[in-house]
Amino acid sequence: MEVLRMDKIFKQLYPGVKEEYLERAFEKLKKNGCPADEDLMTWFGKLVMAEILEDALGNGKHDENN
């Protein structure tokens, strides 16, 4: 239940970002956690940016052309 609540919080904090990027970043966060020397929200923002850049550069495994 706590995971679903965190997912909704991230969606509210990033209202202009496609939900697919938030969901993929959230899954990476759940799987790998947050580095000890990193702020959670900063790290999540980096994960979101990585997802967006992967799609923009066309080298992400989520790209429909791959």
PDB file of C-alpha atoms in Angstrom:
ATOM      1  CA  MET A   1       0.000   0.000   0.000  1.00  0.00           C
ATOM      2  CA  GLU A   2       2.855   2.408   0.798  1.00  0.00           C
ATOM      3  CA  VAL A   3       4.345   1.876  -2.681  1.00  0.00           C
ATOM      4  CA  LEU A   4       1.093   2.960  -4.343  1.00  0.00           C
ATOM      5  CA  ARG A   5       0.962   6.078  -2.171  1.00  0.00           C
ATOM      6  CA  MET A   6       4.544   7.007  -3.089  1.00  0.00           C
ATOM      7  CA  ASP A   7       3.725   6.491  -6.779  1.00  0.00           C
ATOM      8  CA  LYS A   8       0.808   8.939  -6.516  1.00  0.00           C
ATOM      9  CA  ILE A   9       2.984  11.477  -4.704  1.00  0.00           C
ATOM     10  CA  PHE A  10       5.594  11.390  -7.472  1.00  0.00           C
ATOM     11  CA  LYS A  11       2.870  11.890 -10.101  1.00  0.00           C
ATOM     12  CA  GLN A  12       1.630  14.968  -8.225  1.00  0.00           C
ATOM     13  CA  LEU A  13       5.150  16.385  -7.871  1.00  0.00           C
ATOM     14  CA  TYR A  14       5.863  16.041 -11.602  1.00  0.00           C
ATOM     15  CA  PRO A  15       2.528  17.040 -13.223  1.00  0.00           C
ATOM     16  CA  GLY A  16       3.979  17.935 -16.637  1.00  0.00           C
ATOM     17  CA  VAL A  17       5.919  14.691 -17.105  1.00  0.00           C
ATOM     18  CA  LYS A  18       4.441  11.759 -19.015  1.00  0.00           C
ATOM     19  CA  GLU A  19       3.197   9.112 -16.650  1.00  0.00           C
ATOM     20  CA  GLU A  20       5.208   6.403 -18.426  1.00  0.00           C
ATOM     21  CA  TYR A  21       8.486   8.131 -17.505  1.00  0.00           C
ATOM     22  CA  LEU A  22       7.441   8.468 -13.880  1.00  0.00           C
ATOM     23  CA  GLU A  23       6.378   4.838 -13.702  1.00  0.00           C
ATOM     24  CA  ARG A  24       9.625   3.569 -15.235  1.00  0.00           C
ATOM     25  CA  ALA A  25      11.709   5.777 -12.935  1.00  0.00           C
ATOM     26  CA  PHE A  26       9.672   4.636  -9.936  1.00  0.00           C
ATOM     27  CA  GLU A  27      10.261   0.988 -10.879  1.00  0.00           C
ATOM     28  CA  LYS A  28      14.021   1.625 -11.057  1.00  0.00           C
ATOM     29  CA  LEU A  29      13.867   3.339  -7.677  1.00  0.00           C
ATOM     30  CA  LYS A  30      12.014   0.379  -6.155  1.00  0.00           C
ATOM     31  CA  LYS A  31      14.447  -2.105  -7.711  1.00  0.00           C
ATOM     32  CA  ASN A  32      17.744  -0.327  -7.019  1.00  0.00           C
ATOM     33  CA  GLY A  33      16.954   2.072  -4.194  1.00  0.00           C
ATOM     34  CA  CYS A  34      18.561   5.447  -3.650  1.00  0.00           C
ATOM     35  CA  PRO A  35      22.322   5.921  -3.129  1.00  0.00           C
ATOM     36  CA  ALA A  36      23.175   6.777   0.469  1.00  0.00           C
ATOM     37  CA  ASP A  37      24.787  10.085  -0.485  1.00  0.00           C
ATOM     38  CA  GLU A  38      21.845  11.248  -2.635  1.00  0.00           C
ATOM     39  CA  ASP A  39      18.626  13.050  -1.721  1.00  0.00           C
ATOM     40  CA  LEU A  40      15.604  10.890  -2.657  1.00  0.00           C
ATOM     41  CA  MET A  41      13.844  13.562  -4.696  1.00  0.00           C
ATOM     42  CA  THR A  42      17.041  14.560  -6.485  1.00  0.00           C
ATOM     43  CA  TRP A  43      17.741  10.935  -7.335  1.00  0.00           C
ATOM     44  CA  PHE A  44      14.194  10.380  -8.583  1.00  0.00           C
ATOM     45  CA  GLY A  45      14.508  13.479 -10.777  1.00  0.00           C
ATOM     46  CA  LYS A  46      17.703  12.048 -12.263  1.00  0.00           C
ATOM     47  CA  LEU A  47      15.957   8.751 -12.954  1.00  0.00           C
ATOM     48  CA  VAL A  48      13.093  10.574 -14.684  1.00  0.00           C
ATOM     49  CA  MET A  49      15.552  12.557 -16.805  1.00  0.00           C
ATOM     50  CA  ALA A  50      17.373   9.360 -17.745  1.00  0.00           C
ATOM     51  CA  GLU A  51      14.093   7.836 -18.956  1.00  0.00           C
ATOM     52  CA  ILE A  52      13.237  10.928 -21.001  1.00  0.00           C
ATOM     53  CA  LEU A  53      16.730  11.070 -22.527  1.00  0.00           C
ATOM     54  CA  GLU A  54      16.718   7.366 -23.397  1.00  0.00           C
ATOM     55  CA  ASP A  55      13.541   7.847 -25.409  1.00  0.00           C
ATOM     56  CA  ALA A  56      14.719  11.114 -26.971  1.00  0.00           C
ATOM     57  CA  LEU A  57      18.014   9.558 -28.085  1.00  0.00           C
ATOM     58  CA  GLY A  58      16.271   6.444 -29.313  1.00  0.00           C
ATOM     59  CA  ASN A  59      18.490   4.016 -27.438  1.00  0.00           C
ATOM     60  CA  GLY A  60      16.124   3.013 -24.668  1.00  0.00           C
ATOM     61  CA  LYS A  61      14.651  -0.455 -24.546  1.00  0.00           C
ATOM     62  CA  HIS A  62      11.210   1.173 -24.308  1.00  0.00           C
ATOM     63  CA  ASP A  63      11.588   2.840 -27.710  1.00  0.00           C
ATOM     64  CA  GLU A  64       8.920   1.525 -30.089  1.00  0.00           C
ATOM     65  CA  ASN A  65      11.460   1.393 -32.938  1.00  0.00           C
ATOM     66  CA  ASN A  66      13.777  -1.018 -31.110  1.00  0.00           C
TER      67      ASN A  66
END
